Coordinates of C-alpha atoms and ligand atoms in Angstrom, one line a residue:
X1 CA 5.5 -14.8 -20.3
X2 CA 2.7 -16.4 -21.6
X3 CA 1.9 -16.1 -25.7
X4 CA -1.3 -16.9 -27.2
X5 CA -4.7 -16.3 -25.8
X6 CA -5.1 -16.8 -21.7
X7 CA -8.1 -17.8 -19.6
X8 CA -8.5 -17.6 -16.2
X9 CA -10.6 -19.9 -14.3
X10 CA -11.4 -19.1 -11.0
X11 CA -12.7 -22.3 -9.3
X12 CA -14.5 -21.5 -5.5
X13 CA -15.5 -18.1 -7.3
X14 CA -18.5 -17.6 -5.6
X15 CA -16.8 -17.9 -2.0
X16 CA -14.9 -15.3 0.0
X17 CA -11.5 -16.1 -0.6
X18 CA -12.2 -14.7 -4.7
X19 CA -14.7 -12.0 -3.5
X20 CA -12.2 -10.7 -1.5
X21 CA -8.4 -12.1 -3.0
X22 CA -8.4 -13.1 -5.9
X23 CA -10.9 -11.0 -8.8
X24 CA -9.7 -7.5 -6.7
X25 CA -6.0 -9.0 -7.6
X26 CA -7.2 -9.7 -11.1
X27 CA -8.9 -6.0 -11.4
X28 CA -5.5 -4.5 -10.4
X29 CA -3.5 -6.1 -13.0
X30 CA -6.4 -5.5 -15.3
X31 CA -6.1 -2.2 -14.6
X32 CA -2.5 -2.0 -14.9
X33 CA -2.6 -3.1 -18.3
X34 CA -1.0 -6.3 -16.8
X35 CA -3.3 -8.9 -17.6
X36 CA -2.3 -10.7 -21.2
X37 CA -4.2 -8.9 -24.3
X38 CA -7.7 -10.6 -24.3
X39 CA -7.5 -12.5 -21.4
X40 CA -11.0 -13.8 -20.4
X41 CA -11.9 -14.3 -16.6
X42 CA -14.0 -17.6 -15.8
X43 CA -15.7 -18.2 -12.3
X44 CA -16.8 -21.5 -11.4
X45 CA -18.3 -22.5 -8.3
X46 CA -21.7 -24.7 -7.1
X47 CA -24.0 -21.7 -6.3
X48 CA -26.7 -21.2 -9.1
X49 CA -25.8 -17.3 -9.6
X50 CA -26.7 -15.6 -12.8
X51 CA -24.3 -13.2 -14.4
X52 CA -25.8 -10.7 -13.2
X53 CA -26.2 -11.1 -10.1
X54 CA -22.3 -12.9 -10.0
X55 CA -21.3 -9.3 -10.8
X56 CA -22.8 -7.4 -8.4
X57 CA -21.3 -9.5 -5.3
X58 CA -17.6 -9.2 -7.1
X59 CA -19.1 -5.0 -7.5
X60 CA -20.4 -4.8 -4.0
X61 CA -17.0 -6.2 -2.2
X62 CA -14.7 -3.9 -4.6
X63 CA -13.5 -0.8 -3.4
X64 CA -13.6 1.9 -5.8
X65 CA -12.7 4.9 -4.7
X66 CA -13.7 6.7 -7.9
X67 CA -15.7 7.2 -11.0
X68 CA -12.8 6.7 -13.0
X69 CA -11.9 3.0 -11.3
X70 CA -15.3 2.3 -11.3
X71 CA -15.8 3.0 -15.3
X72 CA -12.5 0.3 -15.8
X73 CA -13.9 -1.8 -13.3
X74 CA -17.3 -2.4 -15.4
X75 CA -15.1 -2.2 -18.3
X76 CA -13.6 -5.3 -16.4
X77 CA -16.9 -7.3 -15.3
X78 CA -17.1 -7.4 -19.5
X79 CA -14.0 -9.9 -19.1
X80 CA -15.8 -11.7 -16.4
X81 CA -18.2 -14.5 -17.0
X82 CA -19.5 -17.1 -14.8
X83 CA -21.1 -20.4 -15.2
X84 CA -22.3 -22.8 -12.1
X85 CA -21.9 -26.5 -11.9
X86 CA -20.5 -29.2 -9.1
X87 CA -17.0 -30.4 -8.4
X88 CA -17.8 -33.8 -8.9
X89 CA -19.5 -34.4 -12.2
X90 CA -17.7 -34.6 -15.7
X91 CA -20.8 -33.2 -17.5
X92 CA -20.5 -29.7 -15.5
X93 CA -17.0 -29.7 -16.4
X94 CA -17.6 -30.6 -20.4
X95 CA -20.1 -27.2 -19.8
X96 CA -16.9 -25.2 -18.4
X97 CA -14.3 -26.7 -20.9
X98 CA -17.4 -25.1 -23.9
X99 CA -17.4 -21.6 -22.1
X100 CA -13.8 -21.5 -21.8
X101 CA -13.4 -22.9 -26.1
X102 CA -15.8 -20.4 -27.0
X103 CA -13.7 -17.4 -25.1
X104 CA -10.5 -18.9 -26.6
X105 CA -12.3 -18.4 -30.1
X106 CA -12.3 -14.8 -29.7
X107 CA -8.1 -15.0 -30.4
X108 CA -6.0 -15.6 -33.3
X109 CA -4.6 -18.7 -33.8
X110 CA -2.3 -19.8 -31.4
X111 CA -1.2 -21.1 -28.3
X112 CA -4.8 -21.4 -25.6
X113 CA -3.3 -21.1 -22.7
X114 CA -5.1 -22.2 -19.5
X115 CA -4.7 -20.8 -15.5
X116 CA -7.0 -22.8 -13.1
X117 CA -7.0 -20.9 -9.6
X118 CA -8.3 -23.4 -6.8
X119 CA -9.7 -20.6 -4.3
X120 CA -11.5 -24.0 -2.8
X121 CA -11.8 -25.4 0.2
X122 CA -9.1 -28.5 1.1
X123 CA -11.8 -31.4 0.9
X124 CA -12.7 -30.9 -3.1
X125 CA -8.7 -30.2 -3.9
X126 CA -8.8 -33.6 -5.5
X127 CA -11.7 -34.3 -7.2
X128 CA -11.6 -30.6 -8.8
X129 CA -7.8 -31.4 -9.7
X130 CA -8.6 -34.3 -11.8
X131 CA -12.0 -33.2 -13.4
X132 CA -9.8 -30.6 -14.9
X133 CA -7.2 -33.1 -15.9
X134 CA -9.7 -35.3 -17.5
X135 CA -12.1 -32.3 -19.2
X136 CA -10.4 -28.6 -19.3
X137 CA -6.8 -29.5 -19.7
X138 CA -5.9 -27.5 -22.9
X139 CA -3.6 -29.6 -25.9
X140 CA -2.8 -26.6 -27.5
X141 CA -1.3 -24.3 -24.6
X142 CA 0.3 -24.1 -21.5
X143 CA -1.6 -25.4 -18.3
X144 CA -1.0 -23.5 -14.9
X145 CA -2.6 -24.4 -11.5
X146 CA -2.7 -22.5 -8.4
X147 CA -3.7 -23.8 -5.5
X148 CA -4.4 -22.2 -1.9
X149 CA -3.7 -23.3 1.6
X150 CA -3.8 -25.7 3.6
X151 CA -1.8 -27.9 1.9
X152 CA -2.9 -30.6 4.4
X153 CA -3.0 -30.9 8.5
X154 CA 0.1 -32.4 8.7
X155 CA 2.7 -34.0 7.2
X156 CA 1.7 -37.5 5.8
X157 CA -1.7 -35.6 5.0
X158 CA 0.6 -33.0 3.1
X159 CA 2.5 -35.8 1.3
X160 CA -0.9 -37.6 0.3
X161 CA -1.9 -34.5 -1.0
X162 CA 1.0 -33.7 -3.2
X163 CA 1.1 -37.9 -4.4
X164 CA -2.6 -37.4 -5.8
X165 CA -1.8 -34.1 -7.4
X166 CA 1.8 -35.2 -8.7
X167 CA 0.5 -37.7 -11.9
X168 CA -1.9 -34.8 -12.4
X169 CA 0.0 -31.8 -11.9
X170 CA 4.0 -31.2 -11.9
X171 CA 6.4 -28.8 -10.1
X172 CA 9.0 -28.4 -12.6
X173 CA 9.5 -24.7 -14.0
X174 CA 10.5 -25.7 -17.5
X175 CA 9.2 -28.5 -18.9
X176 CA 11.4 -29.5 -22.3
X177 CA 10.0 -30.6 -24.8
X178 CA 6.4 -29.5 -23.7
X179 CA 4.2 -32.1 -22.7
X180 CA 0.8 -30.2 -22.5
X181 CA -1.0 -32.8 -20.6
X182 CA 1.7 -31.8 -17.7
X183 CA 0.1 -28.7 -16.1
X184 CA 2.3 -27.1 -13.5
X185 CA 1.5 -26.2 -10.1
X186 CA 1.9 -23.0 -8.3
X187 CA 1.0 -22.9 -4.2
X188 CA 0.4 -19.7 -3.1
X189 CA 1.6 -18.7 0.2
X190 CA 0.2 -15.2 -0.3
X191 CA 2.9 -13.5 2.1
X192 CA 5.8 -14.6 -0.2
X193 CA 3.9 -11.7 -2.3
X194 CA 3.6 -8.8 0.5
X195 CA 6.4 -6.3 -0.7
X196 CA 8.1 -6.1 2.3
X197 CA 9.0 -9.8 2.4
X198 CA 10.3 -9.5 -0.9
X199 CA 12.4 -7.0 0.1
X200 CA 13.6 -9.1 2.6
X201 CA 16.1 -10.5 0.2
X202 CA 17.6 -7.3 -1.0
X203 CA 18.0 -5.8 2.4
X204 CA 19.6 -8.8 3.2
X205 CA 22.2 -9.4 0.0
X206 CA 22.0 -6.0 -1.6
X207 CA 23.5 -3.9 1.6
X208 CA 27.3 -5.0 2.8
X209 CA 26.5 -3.9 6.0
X210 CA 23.8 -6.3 6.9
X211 CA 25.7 -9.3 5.5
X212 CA 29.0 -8.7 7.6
X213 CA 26.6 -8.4 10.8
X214 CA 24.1 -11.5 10.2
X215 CA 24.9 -14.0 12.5
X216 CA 25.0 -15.7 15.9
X217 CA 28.1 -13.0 17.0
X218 CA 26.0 -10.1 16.3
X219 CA 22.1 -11.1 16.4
X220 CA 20.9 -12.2 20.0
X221 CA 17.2 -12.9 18.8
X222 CA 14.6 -12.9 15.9
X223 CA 11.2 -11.7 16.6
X224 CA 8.8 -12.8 14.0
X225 CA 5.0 -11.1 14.6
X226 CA 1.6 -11.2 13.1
X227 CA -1.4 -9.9 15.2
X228 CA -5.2 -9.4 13.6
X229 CA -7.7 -7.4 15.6
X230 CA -10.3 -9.5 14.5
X231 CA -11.5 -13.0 15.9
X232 CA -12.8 -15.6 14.1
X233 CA -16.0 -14.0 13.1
X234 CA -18.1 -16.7 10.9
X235 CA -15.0 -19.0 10.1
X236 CA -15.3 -20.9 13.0
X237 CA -15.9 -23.7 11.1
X238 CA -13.0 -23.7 9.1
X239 CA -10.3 -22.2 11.6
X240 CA -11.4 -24.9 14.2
X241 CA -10.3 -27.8 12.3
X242 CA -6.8 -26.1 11.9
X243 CA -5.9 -23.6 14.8
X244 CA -3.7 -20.9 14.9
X245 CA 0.1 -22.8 13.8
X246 CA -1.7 -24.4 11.1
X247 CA -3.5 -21.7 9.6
X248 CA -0.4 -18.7 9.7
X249 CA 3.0 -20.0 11.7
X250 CA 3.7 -23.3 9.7
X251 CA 3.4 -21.4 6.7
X252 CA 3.1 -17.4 6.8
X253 CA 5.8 -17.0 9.8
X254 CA 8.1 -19.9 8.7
X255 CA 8.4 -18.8 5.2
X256 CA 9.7 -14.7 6.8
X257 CA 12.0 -17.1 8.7
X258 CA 13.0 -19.1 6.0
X259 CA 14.3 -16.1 3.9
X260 CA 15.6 -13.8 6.9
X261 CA 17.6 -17.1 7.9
X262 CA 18.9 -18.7 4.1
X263 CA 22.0 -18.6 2.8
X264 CA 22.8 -16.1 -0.1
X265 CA 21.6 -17.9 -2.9
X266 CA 23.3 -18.6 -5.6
X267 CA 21.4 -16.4 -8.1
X268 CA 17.9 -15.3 -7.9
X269 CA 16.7 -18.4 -10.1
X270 CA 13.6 -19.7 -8.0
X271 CA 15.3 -23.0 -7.7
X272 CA 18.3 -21.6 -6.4
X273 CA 16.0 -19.7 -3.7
X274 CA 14.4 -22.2 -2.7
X275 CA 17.0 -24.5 -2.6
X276 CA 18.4 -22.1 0.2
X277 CA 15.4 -22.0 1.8
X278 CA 14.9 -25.8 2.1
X279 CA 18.2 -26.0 3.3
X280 CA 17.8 -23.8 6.0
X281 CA 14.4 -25.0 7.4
X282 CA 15.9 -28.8 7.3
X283 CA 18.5 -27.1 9.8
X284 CA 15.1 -26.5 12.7
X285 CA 14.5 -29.5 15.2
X286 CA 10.5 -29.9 15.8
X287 CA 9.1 -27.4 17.9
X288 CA 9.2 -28.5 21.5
X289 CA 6.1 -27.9 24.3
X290 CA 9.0 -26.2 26.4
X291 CA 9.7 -23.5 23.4
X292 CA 5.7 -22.8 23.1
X293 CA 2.4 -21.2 24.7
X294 CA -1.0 -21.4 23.5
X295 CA -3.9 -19.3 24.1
X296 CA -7.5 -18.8 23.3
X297 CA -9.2 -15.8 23.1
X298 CA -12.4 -15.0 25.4
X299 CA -14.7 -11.8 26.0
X300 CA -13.6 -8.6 25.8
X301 CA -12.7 -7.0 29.4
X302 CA -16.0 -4.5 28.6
X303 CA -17.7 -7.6 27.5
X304 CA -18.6 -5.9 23.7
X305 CA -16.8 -8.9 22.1
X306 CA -17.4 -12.1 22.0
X307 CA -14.9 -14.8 23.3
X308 CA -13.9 -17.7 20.6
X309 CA -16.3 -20.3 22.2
X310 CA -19.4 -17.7 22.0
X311 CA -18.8 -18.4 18.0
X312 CA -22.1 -20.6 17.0
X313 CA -19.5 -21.9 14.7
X314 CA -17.0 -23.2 16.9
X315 CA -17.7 -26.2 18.6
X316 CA -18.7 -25.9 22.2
X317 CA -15.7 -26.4 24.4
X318 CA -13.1 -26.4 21.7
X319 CA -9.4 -26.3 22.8
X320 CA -8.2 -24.7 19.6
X321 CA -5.8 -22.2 19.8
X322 CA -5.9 -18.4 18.3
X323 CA -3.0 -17.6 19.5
X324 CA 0.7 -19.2 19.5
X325 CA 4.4 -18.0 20.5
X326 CA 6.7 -20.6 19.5
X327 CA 10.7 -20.6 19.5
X328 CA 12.6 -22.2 16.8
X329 CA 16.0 -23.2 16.7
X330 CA 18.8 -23.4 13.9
X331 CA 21.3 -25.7 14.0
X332 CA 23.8 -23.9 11.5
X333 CA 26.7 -22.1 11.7
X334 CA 25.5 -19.0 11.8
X335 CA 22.9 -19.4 13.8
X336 CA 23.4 -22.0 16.6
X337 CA 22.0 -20.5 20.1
X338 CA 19.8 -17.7 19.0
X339 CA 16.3 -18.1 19.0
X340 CA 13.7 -17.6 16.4
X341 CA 10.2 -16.5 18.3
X342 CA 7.6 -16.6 16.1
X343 CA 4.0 -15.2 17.3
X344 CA 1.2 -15.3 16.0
X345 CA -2.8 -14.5 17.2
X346 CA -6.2 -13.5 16.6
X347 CA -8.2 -10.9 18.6
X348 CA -5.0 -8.9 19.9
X349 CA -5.0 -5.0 20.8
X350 CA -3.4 -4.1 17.1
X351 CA -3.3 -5.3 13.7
X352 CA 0.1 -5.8 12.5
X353 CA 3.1 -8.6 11.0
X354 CA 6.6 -7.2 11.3
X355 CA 9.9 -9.1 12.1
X356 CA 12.5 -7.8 14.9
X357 CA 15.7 -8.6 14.8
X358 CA 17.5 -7.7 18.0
X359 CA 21.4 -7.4 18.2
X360 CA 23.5 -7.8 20.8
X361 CA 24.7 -5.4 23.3
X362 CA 27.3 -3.4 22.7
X363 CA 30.5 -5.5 24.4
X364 CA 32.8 -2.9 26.3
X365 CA 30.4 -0.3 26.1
X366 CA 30.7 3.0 27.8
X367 CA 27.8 4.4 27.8
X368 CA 25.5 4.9 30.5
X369 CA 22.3 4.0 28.5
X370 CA 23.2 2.4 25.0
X371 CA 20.3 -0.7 24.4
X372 CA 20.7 -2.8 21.8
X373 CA 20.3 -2.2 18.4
X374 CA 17.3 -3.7 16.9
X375 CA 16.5 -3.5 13.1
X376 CA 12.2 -3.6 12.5
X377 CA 10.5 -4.8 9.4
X378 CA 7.0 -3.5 9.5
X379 CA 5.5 -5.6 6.9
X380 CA 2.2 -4.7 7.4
X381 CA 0.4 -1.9 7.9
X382 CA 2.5 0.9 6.8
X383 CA 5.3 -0.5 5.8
X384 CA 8.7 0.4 7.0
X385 CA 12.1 -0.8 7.6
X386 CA 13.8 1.3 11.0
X387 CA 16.7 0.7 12.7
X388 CA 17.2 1.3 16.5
X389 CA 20.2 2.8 17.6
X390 CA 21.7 4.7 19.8
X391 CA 22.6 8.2 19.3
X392 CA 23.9 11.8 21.0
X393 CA 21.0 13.6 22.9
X394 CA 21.7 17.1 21.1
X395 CA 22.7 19.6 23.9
X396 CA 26.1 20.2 26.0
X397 CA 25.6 17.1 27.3
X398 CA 27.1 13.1 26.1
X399 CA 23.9 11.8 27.3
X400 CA 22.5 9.4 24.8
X401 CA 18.7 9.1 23.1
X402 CA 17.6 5.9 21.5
X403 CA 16.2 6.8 17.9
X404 CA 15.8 5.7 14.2
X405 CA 16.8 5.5 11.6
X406 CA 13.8 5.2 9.9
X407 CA 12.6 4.2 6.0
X408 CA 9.1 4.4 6.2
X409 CA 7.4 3.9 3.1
X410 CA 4.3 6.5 3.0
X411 CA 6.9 9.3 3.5
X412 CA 9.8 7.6 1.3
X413 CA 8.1 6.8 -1.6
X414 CA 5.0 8.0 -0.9
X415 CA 4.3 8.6 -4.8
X416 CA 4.9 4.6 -5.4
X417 CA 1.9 1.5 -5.1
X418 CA 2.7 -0.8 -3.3
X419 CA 0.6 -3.8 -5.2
X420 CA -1.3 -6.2 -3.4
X421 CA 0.7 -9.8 -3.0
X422 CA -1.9 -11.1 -4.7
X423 CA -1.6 -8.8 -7.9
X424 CA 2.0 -9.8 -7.6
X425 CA 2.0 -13.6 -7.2
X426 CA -0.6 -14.0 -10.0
X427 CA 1.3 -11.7 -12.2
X428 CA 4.2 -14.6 -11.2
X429 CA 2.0 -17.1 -12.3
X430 CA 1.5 -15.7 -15.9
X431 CA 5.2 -15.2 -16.5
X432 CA 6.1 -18.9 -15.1
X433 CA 8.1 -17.5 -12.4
X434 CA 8.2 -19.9 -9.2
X435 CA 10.7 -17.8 -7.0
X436 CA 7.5 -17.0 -4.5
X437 CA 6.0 -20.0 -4.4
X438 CA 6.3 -22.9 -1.9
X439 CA 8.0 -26.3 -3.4
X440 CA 7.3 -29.5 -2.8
X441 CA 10.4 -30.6 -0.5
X442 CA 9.4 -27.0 1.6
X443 CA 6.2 -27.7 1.7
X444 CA 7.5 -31.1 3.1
X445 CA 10.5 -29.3 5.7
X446 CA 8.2 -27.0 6.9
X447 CA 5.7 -29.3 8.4
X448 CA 8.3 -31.8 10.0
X449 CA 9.1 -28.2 11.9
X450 CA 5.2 -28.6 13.4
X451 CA 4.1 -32.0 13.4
X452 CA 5.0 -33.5 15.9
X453 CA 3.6 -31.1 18.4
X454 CA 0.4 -30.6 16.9
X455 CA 0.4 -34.1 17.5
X456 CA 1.4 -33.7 20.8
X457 CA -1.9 -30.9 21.4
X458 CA -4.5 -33.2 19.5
X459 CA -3.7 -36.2 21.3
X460 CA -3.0 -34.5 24.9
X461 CA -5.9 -32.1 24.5
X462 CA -3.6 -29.3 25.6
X463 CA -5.5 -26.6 27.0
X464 CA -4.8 -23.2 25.6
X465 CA -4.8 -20.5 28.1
X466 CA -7.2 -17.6 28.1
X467 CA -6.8 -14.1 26.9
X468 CA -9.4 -11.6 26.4
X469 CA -10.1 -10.3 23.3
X470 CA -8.9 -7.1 22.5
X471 CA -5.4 -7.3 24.5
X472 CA -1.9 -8.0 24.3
X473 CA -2.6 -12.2 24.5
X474 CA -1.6 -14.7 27.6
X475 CA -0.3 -12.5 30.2
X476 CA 3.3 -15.1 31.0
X477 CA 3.7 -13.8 27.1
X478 CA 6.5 -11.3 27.9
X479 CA 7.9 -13.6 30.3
X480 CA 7.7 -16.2 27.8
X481 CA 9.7 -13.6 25.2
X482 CA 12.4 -12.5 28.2
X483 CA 13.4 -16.2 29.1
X484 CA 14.8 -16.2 25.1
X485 CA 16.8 -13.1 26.3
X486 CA 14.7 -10.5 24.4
X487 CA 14.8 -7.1 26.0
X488 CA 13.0 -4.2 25.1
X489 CA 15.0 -1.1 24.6
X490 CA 13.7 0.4 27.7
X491 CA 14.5 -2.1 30.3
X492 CA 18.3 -1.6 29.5
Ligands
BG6_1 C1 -4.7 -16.3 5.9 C2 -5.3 -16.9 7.1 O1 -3.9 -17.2 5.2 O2 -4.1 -15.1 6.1 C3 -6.2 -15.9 7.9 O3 -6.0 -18.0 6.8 C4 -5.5 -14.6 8.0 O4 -6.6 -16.4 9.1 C5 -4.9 -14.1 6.7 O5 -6.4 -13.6 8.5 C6 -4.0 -12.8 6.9 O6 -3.7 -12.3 5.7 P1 -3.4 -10.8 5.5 O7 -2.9 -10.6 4.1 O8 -4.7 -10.1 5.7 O9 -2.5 -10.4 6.6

């Protein structure tokens, strides 16, 4: 934890990402009494925005569903100020580095602790990274940095990336004896915060059952899935450069996969965590065009919503896909032969990211009707962990029923929060804890996994096929699923 007096600054905190992410993730620990005592919140960003009117877009975006959150949240704003300058000029920065001395006067003597947030867009990751080095880094304190996605298009773009930020910015957890000019970076993949992905490593390593049954003898498949109602709406811009596999599969859906596929680890140390995870993802070959489909939303079938290309950001005839099945393979002992399908897409019929895992069938079974077993991990919304299985229709018959076993949170522990991940990754980021955060060499394994065929679809112009918005994606998708030898519990 940190000791000493902390300030916050929120770099890009005029844009959507800390409207919408980051300051409601800062309220919540706020509120929780999480926040260190007299921590002050600084936004910094190019738009000439007065205080006043800074707080009401940050009061206009919260949700507060009472008087009472709304008193702490203006209690809050008091912690918030904001000051405007550009990315690129030391003299802006000297004006920050005042603001943030004058907060830090406010505390005792003392460690000054400093917590950059990068909520910025990939092109100004640079320059912003060293105008801090050279102007805000605090001597007398720790220095943290967190830094959003995309980490890069690729992976020599991802490598050149992490070489500028390296001399400015290291990975290492503990740095003895304390070199202050050494900030440390944390790189949010925000779903390494969503609860139920952190619970993935409990359900795994915390329940003898699931351990003994983990493997290539029992699992037949892994069904990894996030689907958004929503199209692109106003990000064109930005969601054309990178697509679909850049923007969630490379990292959101690799990173489930990576911990429902790791090794135990050898204690819950983040280095020993990730270690795992490294390992594993270093056991997937690249994707292959064979293992994937691509599609691209159009109109709506009652024409109410508009197709991706009807986006006035989007460039006309763009092959960029919003949606993408992929299958990944592991070449490990445990895991050899069963395939990892990962989909992902924009505009579909429902919002929601769970991860399947399908079992084989039951060998000598006797039953007339007894499908497979099939554990779900609703991760979002309302979360859930169910298992299928196979059970005695009550009555004087043996006819079976397929039900559940079911742990679904509202009605489990319906008097709990769940926090938002980004309460919990920032609350990471104050204690120094790295365990949900993506390292270097991950960062790295994760992107051989995708290069090479996003390659392959820049350079070939692949053509994505069409879906409509508001349905289940590219019609060969089930097909596409069954070939892998998924089946659902109904066609048995
Ligand atoms: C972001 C993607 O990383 O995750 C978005 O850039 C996507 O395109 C978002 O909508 C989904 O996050 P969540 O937490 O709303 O599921």
């Amino acid at each position: 934890q940190l000791t000493g007096l902390t300030t916050i600054i929120v770099l890009g905190a005029s844009g959507d990402l800390a409207k919408k992410k980051t300051y409601p993730a800062l309220f919540g620990l706020y509120r929780n009494g999480l926040l260190p005592e007299g921590t002050t919140i600084i936004g910094y960003a190019r738009s000439s925005l007065s205080l006043q009117e800074f707080h009401s877009r940050l009061l206009d975006f919260a949700k507060l569903p009472n008087d009472q959150i709304k008193g702490q949240f203006m209690e809050f704003l008091k912690h918030c100020t904001y000051i405007s300058g550009q990315y690129d000029k030391d003299e802006d920065y000297r004006r920050l580095n005042k603001a943030v001395e004058e907060a830090e006067l406010t505390g005792e003597d003392g460690n000054k602790n400093r917590v950059f947030y990068m909520a910025l867009p990939p092109s100004v990751f640079i320059p912003v990274a060293h105008g801090i080095k050279k102007n805000l880094y605090s001597a007398k304190g720790i220095n943290r940095l967190i830094v959003e996605k995309p980490f890069g298009m690729d992976l020599e773009s991802s490598r050149k990336l992490g070489r500028a930020l390296a001399p400015l910015w290291k990975e290492e957890e503990v740095c003895l004896p304390f070199v202050p000019e050494k900030g440390i970076t944390y790189r949010i993949d925000h779903y390494l915060g969503k609860e139920m992905v952190k619970n993935l490593l409990i359900i795994r390593f915390a329940n003898v059952f699931f351990g003994a049954i983990w493997n290539r003898q029992s699992i037949s498949n892994v069904q990894i899935t996030f689907k958004e109602k929503i199209g692109t709406e106003g990000r064109g811009g930005y969601f054309d450069e990178f697509g679909i596999i850049r923007d969630v599969m490379q990292n959101h859906l690799l990173q489930i996969l990576s911990i429902v596929a790791m090794e135990r680890p050898l204690s819950l140390n983040s280095e020993d965590v990730r270690d795992e995870k490294v390992r594993v993802l270093r056991c997937i070959p690249p994707v292959k065009m064979d293992d994937v489909i691509l599609g691209q939303y159009t109109k709506s079938e009652d024409g109410t919503k508009p197709g991706y290309l009807d986006d006035k950001t989007v460039p006309p005839g763009s092959n960029c896909p919003t949606f993408a099945a992929a299958t990944l393979w592991i070449n490990n002992e445990r895991w050899e032969g069963v395939p990892f399908i990962l989909k992902c897409g924009k505009a579909l019929n429902e919002q929601k990211t769970e991860i399947r895992v399908q079992f084989q069938n039951v060998p000598g079974n006797v039953f007339k009707n007894a499908p497979r077993n099939e554990l779900v991990i609703r991760v979002q919304p309302g979360e859930a962990v169910y298992m299928k299985m196979t059970n005695k229709l009550p009555g004087l018959s043996m006819d079976t029923v397929i039900s559940e076993l079911d742990l679904t949170y509202h009605r489990r522990f319906s008097e709990l929060n769940i926090p938002d991940a980004y309460e919990a990754l920032i609350l990471d980021v104050l204690k120094g804890d790295h365990s949900n955060f993506v390292r270097n060499d991950e960062l790295d394994a994760a992107w051989k996994v995708f290069t090479p065929i996003l390659h392959q679809i820049d350079n070939e112009k692949i053509n994505p096929v069409p879906y409509a918005y508001g349905t289940r994606g590219p019609e060969k998708l089930d097909e596409f699923v069954a070939s892998y030898g998924f089946k659902r519990a109904s066609e048995e």
